[in-house]
Coordinates of C-alpha atoms in Angstrom, one line a residue:
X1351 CA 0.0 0.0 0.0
X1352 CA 1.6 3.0 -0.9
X1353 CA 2.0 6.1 1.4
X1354 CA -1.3 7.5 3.3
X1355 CA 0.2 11.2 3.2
X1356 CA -0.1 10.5 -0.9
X1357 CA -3.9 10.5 -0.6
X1358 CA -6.9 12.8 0.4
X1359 CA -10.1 11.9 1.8
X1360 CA -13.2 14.0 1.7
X1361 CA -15.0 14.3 4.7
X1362 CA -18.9 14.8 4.2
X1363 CA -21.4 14.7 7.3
X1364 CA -23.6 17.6 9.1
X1365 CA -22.6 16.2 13.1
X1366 CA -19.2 18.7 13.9
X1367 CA -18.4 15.7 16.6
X1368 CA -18.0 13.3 14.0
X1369 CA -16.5 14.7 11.1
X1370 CA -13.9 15.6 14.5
X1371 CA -13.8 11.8 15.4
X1372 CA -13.7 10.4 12.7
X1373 CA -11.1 13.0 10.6
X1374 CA -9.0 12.3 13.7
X1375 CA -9.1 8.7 13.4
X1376 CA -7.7 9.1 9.5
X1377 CA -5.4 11.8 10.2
X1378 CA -3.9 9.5 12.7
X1379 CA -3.7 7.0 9.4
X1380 CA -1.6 9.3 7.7
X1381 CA -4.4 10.8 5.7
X1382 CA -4.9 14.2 4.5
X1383 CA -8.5 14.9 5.5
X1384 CA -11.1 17.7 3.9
X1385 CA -14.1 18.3 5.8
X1386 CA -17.7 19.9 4.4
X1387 CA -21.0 20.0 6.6
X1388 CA -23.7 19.0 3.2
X1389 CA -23.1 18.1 -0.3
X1390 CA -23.1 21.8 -1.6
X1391 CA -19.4 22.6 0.4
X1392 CA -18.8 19.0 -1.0
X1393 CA -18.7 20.2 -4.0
X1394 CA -17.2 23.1 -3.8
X1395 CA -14.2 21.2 -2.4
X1396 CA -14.2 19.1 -5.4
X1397 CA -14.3 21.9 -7.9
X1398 CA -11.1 23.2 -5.9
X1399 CA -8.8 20.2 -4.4
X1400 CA -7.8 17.2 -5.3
X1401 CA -9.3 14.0 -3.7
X1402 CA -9.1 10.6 -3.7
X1403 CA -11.9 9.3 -1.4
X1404 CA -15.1 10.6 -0.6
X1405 CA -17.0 9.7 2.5
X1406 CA -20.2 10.8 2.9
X1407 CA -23.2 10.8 5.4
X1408 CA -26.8 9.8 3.8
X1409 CA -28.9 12.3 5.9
X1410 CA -27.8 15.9 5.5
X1411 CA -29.4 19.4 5.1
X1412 CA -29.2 21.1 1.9
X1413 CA -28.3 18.2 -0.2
X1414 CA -28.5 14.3 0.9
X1415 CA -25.6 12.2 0.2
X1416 CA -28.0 9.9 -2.7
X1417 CA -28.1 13.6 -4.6
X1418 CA -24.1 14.4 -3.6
X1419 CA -23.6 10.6 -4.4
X1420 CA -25.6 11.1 -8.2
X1421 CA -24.0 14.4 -8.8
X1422 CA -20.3 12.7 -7.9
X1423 CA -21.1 10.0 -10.2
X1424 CA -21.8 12.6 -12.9
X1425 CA -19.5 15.0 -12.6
X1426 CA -16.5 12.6 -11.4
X1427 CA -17.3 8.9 -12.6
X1428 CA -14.4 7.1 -11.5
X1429 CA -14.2 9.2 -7.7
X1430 CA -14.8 6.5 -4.9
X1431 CA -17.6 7.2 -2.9
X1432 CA -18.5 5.6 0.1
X1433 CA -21.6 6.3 2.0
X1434 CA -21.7 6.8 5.9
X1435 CA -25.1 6.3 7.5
X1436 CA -26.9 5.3 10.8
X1437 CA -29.6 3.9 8.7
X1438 CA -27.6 0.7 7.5
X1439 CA -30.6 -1.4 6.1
X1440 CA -29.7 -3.5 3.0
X1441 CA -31.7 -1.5 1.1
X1442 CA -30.1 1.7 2.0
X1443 CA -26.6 -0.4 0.9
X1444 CA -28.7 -1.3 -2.5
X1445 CA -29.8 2.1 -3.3
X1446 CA -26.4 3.8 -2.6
X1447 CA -24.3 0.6 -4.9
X1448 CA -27.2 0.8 -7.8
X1449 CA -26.6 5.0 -7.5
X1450 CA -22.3 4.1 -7.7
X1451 CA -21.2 4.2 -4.0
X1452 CA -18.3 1.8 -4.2
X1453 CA -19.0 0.7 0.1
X1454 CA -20.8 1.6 2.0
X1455 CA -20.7 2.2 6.4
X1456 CA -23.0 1.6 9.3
X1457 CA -23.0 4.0 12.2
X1458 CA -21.3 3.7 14.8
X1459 CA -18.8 2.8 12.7
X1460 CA -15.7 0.7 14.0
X1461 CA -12.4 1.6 13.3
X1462 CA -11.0 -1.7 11.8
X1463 CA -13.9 -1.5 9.2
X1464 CA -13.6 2.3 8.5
X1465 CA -9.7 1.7 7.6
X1466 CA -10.7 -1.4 5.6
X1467 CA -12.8 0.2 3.3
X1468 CA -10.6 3.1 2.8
X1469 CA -7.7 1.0 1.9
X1470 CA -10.0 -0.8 -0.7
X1471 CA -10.9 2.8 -2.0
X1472 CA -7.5 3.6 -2.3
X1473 CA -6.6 0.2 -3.8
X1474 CA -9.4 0.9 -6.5
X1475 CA -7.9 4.5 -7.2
X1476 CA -4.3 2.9 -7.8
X1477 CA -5.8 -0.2 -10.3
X1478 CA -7.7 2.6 -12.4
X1479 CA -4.6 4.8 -12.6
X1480 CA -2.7 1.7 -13.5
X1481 CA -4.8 0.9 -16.1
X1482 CA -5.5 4.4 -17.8
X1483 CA -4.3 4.9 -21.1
X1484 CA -4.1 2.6 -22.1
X1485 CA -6.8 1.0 -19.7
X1486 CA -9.9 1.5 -18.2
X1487 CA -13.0 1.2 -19.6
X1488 CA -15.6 3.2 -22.3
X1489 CA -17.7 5.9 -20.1
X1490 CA -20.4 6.5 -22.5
X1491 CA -24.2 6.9 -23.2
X1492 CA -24.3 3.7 -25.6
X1493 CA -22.2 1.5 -27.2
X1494 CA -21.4 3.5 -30.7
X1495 CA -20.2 1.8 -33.5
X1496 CA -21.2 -0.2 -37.2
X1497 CA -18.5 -2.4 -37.9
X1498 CA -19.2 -6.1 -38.0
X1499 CA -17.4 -7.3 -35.2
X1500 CA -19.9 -4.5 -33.2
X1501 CA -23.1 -5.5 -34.6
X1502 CA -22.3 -9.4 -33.8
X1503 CA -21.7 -8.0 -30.0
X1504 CA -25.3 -6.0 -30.6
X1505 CA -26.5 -9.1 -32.0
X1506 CA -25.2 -11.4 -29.1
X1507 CA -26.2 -8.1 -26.5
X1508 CA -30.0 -8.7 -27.8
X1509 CA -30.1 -12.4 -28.1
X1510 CA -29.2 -12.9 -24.2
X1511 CA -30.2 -10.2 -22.2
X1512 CA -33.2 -11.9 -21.1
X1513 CA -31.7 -15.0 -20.3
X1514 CA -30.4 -16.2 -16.9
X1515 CA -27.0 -17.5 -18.8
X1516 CA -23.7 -16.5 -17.4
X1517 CA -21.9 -14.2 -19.7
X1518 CA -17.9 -14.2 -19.6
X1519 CA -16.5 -10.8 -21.7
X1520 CA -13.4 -10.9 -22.8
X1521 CA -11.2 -8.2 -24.9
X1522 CA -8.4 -5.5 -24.0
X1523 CA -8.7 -3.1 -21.2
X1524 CA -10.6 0.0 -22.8
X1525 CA -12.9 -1.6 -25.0
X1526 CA -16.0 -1.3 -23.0
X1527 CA -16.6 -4.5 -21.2
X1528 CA -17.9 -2.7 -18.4
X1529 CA -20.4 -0.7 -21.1
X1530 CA -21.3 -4.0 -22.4
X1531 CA -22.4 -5.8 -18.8
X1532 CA -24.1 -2.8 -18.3
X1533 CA -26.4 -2.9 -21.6
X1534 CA -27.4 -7.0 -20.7
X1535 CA -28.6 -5.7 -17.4
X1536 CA -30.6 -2.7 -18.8
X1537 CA -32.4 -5.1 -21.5
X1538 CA -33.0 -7.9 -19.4
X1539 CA -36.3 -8.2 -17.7
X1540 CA -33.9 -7.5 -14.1
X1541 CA -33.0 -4.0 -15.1
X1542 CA -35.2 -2.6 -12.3
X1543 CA -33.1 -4.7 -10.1
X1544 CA -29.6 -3.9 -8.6
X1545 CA -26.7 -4.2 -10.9
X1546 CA -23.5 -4.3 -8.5
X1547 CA -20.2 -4.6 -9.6
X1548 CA -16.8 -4.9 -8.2
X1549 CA -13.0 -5.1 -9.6
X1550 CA -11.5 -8.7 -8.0
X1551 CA -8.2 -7.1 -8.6
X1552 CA -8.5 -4.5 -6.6
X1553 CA -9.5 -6.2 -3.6
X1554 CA -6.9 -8.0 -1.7
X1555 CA -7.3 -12.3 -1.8
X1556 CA -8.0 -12.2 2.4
X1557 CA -11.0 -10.0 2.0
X1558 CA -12.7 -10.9 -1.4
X1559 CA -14.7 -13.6 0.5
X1560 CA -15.8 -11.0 2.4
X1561 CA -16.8 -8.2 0.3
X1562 CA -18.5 -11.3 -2.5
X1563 CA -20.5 -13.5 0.5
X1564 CA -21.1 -10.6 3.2
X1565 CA -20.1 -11.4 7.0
X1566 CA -21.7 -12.1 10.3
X1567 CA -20.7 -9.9 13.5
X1568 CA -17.5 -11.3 15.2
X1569 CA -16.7 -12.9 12.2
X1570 CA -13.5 -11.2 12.7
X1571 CA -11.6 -8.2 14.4
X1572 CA -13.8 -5.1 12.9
X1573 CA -16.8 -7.1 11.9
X1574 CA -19.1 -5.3 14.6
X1575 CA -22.2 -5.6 12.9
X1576 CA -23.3 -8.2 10.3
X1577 CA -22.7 -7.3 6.7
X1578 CA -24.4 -8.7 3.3
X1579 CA -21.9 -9.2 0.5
X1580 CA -22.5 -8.0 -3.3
X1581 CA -23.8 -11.4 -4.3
X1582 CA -26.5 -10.7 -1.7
X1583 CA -27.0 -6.9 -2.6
X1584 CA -27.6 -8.0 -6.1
X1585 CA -29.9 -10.4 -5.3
X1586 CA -33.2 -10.4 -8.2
X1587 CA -30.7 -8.6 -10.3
X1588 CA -27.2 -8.9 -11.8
X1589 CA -23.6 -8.7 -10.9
X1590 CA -20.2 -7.7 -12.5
X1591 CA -17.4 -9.6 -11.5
X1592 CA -15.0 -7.2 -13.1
X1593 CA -11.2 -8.8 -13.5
X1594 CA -12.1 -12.1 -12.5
X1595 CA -9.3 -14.0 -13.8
X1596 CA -7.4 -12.5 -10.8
X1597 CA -9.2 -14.5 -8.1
X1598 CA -7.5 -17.1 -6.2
X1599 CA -7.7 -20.5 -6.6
X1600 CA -9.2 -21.0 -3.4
X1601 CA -12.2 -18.2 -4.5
X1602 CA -12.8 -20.5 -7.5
X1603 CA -13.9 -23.0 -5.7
X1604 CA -16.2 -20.7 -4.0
X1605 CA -17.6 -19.2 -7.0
X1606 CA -18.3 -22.2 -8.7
X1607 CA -20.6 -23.3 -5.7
X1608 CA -22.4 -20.3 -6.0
X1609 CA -22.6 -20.7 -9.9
X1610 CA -23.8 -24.8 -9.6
X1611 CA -25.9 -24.0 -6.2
X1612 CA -27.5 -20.5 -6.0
X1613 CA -26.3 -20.3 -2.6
X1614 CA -23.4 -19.1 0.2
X1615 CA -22.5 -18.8 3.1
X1616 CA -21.4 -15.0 4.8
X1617 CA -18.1 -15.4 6.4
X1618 CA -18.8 -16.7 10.2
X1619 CA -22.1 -17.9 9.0
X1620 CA -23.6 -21.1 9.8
X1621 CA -26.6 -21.4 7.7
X1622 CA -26.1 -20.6 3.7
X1623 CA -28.4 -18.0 1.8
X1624 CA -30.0 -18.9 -1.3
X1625 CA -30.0 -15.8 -4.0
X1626 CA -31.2 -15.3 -7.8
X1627 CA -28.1 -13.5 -8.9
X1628 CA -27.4 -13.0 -12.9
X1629 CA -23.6 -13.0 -13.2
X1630 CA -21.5 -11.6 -15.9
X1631 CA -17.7 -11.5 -15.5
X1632 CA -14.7 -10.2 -17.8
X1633 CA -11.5 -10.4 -17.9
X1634 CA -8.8 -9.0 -20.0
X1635 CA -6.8 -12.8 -19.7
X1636 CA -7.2 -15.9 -22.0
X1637 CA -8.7 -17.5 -19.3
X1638 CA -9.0 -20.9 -22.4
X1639 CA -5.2 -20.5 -21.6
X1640 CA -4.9 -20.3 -18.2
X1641 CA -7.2 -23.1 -17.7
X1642 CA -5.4 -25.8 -19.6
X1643 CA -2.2 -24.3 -17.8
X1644 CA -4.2 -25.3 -14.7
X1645 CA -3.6 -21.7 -13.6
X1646 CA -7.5 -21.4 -13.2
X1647 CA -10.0 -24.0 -12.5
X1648 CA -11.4 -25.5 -15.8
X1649 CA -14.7 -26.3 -14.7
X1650 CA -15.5 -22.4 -13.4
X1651 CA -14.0 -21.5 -16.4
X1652 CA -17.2 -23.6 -18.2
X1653 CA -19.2 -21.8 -15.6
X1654 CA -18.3 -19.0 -17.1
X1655 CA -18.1 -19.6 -20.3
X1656 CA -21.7 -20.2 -21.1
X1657 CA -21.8 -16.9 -23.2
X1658 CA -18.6 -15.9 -24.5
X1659 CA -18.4 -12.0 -26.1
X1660 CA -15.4 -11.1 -27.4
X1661 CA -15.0 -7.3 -27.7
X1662 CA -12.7 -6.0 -30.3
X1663 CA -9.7 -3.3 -29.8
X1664 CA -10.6 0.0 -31.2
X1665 CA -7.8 -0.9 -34.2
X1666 CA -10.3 -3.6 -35.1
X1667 CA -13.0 -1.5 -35.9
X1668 CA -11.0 1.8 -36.8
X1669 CA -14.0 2.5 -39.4
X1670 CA -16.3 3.2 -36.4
X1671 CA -13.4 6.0 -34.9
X1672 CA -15.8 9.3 -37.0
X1673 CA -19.1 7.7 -35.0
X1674 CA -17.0 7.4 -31.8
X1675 CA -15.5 10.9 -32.7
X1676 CA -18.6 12.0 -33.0
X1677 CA -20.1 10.7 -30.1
X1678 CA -17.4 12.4 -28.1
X1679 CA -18.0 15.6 -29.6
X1680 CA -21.8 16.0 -28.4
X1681 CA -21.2 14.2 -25.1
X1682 CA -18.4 16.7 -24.0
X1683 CA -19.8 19.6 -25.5
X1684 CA -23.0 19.0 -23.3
X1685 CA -20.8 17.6 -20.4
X1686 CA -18.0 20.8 -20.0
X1687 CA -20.5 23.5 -22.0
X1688 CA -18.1 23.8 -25.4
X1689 CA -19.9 24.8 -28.5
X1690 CA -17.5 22.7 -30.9
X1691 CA -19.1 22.2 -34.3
X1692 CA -16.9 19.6 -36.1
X1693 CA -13.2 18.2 -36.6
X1694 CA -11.4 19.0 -39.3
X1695 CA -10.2 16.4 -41.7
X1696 CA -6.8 16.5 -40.7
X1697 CA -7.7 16.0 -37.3
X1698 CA -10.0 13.0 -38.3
X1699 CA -6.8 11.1 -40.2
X1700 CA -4.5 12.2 -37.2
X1701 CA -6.9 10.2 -35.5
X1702 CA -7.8 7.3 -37.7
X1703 CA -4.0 6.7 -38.3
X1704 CA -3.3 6.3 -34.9
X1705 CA -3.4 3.0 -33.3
X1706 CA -5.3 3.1 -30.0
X1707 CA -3.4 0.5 -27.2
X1708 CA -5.6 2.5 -24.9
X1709 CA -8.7 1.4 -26.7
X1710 CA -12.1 3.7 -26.5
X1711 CA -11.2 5.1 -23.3
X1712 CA -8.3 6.6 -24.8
X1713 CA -9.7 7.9 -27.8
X1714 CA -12.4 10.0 -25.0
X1715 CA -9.5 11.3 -23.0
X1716 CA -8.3 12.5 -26.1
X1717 CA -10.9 14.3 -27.3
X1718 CA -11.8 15.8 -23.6
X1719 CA -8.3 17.4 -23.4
X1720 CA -9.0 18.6 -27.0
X1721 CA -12.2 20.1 -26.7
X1722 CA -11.2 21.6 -23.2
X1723 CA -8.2 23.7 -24.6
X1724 CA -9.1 24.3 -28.1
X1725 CA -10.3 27.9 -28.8
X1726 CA -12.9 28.3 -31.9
X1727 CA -15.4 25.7 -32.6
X1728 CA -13.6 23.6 -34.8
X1729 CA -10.8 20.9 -33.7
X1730 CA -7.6 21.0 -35.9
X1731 CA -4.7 18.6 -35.7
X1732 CA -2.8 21.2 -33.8
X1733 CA -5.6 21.0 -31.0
X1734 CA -4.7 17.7 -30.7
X1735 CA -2.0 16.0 -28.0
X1736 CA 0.6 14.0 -29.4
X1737 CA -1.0 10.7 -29.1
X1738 CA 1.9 8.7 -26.6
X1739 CA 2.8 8.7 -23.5
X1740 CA 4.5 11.1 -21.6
X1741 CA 8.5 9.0 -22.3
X1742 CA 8.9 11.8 -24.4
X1743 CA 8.9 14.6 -21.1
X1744 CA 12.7 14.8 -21.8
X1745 CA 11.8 16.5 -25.3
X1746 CA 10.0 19.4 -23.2
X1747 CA 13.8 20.9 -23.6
X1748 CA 12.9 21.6 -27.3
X1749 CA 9.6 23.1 -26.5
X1750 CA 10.5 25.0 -22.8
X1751 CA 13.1 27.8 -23.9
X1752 CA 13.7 31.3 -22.4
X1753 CA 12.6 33.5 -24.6
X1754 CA 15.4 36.1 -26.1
X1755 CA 13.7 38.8 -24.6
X1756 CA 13.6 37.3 -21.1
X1757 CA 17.2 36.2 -21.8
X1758 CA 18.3 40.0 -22.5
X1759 CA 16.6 41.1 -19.4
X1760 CA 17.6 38.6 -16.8
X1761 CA 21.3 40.1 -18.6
X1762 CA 20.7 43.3 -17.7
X1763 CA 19.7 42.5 -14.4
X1764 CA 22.7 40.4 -13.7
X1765 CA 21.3 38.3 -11.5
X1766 CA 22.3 34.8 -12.9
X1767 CA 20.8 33.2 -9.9
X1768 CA 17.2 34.8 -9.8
X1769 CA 17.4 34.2 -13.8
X1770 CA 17.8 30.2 -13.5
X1771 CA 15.3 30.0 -10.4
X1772 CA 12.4 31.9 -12.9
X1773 CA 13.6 29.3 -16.0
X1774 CA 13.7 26.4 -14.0
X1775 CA 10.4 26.9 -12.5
X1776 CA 9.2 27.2 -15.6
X1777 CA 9.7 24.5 -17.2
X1778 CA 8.8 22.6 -14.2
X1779 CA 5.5 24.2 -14.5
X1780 CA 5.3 22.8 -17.9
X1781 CA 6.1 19.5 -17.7
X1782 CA 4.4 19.1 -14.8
X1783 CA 1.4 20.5 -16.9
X1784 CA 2.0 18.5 -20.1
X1785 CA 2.2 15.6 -17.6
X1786 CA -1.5 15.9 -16.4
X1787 CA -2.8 16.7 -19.4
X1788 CA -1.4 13.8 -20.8
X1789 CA -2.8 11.6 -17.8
X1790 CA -6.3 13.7 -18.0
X1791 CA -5.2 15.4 -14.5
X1792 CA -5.0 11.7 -13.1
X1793 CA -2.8 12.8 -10.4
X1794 CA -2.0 8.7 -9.1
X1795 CA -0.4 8.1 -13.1
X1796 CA 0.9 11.8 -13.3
X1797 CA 3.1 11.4 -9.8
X1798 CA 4.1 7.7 -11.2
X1799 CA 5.7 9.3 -14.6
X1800 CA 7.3 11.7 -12.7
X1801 CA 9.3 9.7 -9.9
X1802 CA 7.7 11.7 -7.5
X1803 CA 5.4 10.8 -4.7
X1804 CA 0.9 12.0 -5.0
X1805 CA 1.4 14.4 -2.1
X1806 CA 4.9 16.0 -3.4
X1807 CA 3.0 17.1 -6.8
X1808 CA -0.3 17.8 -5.0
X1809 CA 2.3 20.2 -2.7
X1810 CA 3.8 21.3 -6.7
X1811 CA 0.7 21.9 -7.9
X1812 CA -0.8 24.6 -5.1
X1813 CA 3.0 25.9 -5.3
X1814 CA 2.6 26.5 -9.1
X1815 CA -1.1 27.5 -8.9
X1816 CA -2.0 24.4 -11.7
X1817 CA -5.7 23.4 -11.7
X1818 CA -7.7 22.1 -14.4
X1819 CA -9.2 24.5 -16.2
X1820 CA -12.9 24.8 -15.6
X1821 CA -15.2 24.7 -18.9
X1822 CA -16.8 28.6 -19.8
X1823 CA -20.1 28.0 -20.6

């Protein structure tokens, strides 16, 4: 687990007593901590700072944490949220995971489970960063796209949605597999059901049984109150086991009782729980691989298996990168409040020649940063970032020069010293800048191409006054 002092947690709860407990109890983590009293100073926070985590109470004045939790979601899809209440029914946990809370807390809360669930948040944060760009996956309205290889997935999407069959996804990280579980659950006759998902790889192997099965109280140290698990949350509906080629052998076997039986039993339980659960798992892996290397159980993998969907990379389907262009173009002129009309055609072939190892979520990222910064209401190639990653910082040197005007000044002046401080901090600034834009402000991936640690740039960043620029409506 990397540093706590790298990360900041939001704070969100209307009682001044415990936002004072409970800040304490992270600070005394290592944690930097933000506090705000409703979901408006929430946001305001947001819009301002940079945070990892936010924890929220349900029941506040002004704005509840559902609406904070929705607008969150909105606003900053991929920000952890986990919601904080003293009304800890199951379906308060339902409602808060179908809304996007990644946990969710009972009050009073104990301290063991408080710091379990912010390391998971944390862990979560780190496995998106890691897989951004190329990684993640497609945040969009609908799957956009004509090419064959799409329209057998639309095909395959139609013919099973309103089936109980298990549905394994497999393709890259950044195709949409995520998009793709998502649009089985909404056309299946569960879609007023929950659909709960979690990332296996981002949840450590000695609390996976935990967080899948639920828990009785005194199951172990933290476990003060009993706790139902996702397969129990998404009972009547349909879970996303995102990653799942990452579970442990011993979690196979567990799975695959669930898969044969419809049942579990919660950690420290001694009775099992029967559920209707509708699973659909991915996995970037060839799991067909790994199970005749006997590095994953062959009969889960048939489990599994029942309905395969392959997705293809975006240079696959490179005839469906105008649609996706396209689809980009409305979505973020709606979402940051541009007015772009259309890319230019050099534009278009900068992007169709490019290959994509980041997939659809790369192609979005790129066309944020481009609508964000470009000035009229058409996107030229020059509007464009150079499409790699950031090895090529060390050319900054090329870019980052004093000008000769600066040079005859700081001359004049003759003070060498104060002349190398001013250039230096400049092209700091600008790599550092370059950096996040390239990352899309991730500030996890942007600290791990620099060498330096989250909470050493998030210290560079108030020095140098960088924050994303906010959209003008």
């Amino acid at each position: 687990m990397p540093d706590p002092q790298d990360y900041t947690l939001l704070l969100v709860d209307d009682e001044p007593n415990l936002r004072k407990v409970l800040g304490a109890l992270l600070r005394k983590e290592g944690y930097e901590v933000l506090e705000a009293a409703n979901g408006v100073e929430a946001l305001g926070v947001l819009d301002s700072e940079t945070v990892e985590v936010v924890i929220s109470d349900l029941k506040m004045p002004k704005m509840d944490g559902n609406t904070l939790l929705k607008e969150v979601r909105l606003r900053w899809p991929e920000l952890p949220f986990v919601m904080l209440t003293a009304h800890g029914t199951v379906d308060a946990a339902v409602e808060a995971l179908k809304n996007g809370a990644l946990d969710f807390l009972s009050k009073p809360f104990d301290k063991d489970e408080i710091r379990m669930v912010v390391a998971k948040a944390l862990r979560t944060v780190d496995a998106r960063a890691e897989s951004l760009t190329p990684g993640g996956e497609a945040v969009c309205a609908s799957i956009v796209g004509e090419h064959p290889k799409v329209r057998e997935v639309f095909h395959v999407i139609s013919k099973v949605s309103r089936s109980p069959s298990t549905v394994l996804l497999t393709g890259e990280s950044g195709t949409g597999k995520e998009l793709v579980a998502h649009a089985i659950h909404e056309n299946s006759d569960r879609a007023d059901k929950p659909f709960v998902k979690i990332n296996c790889a981002a949840i450590p192997s000695t609390l996976i049984e935990s967080e899948l099965f639920g828990y009785e109280k005194g199951a172990f140290t933290g476990a003060v109150t009993s706790k139902p698990g996702r397969f129990e949350l998404a009972d009547g509906g349909t879970l996303f086991l995102d990653e799942i080629g990452e579970v442990t052998p011993e979690m196979q076997v567990k799975l695959l009782h669930v898969l044969q039986d419809g049942e579990f039993e919660r950690v420290g339980a001694v009775s099992s729980t029967k559920v209707d659960v509708r699973l659909i798992a991915a996995t970037n892996r060839d799991l067909a691989a790994a199970a005749r290397e006997g590095r994953f159980r062959e009969d889960l993998f048939y489990r599994l298996n029942v309905v395969p969907i392959q997705l293809p990379a975006l240079r696959q389907r490179a005839s469906d990168i105008p649609a996706l262009v396209e689809h980009f173009r409305t979505h973020f002129n709606d979402r940051l409040g541009r007015n772009v009309q259309r890319i230019s055609d050099d534009a278009m072939a900068k992007l169709e020649a490019h290959n994509w190892p980041g997939n659809i979520r790369e192609l979005e990222n790129v066309m944020e940063r481009a609508m964000l910064f470009s000035d009229g209401e058409v996107i030229e190639a020059s509007d464009l970032p150079e499409l790699r990653t950031m090895e090529a910082t060390g050319d900054l040197a090329e870019d980052v020069r004093l000008s000769d005007e600066a040079v005859e000044r700081a001359a004049l002046q003759g003070n060498l010293k104060d002349a190398v401080k001013s250039a230096s901090r400049r092209v700091e600034k600008e790599i550092i800048l370059r950096t996040l834009q390239a990352t899309n402000w991730n500030v996890t991936r942007t600290a791990r191409q620099l060498g330096i640690s989250r909470k050493g740039l998030q210290l560079k960043m108030k020095e140098l006054d960088l924050r994303r620029q906010q959209p003008v409506a």
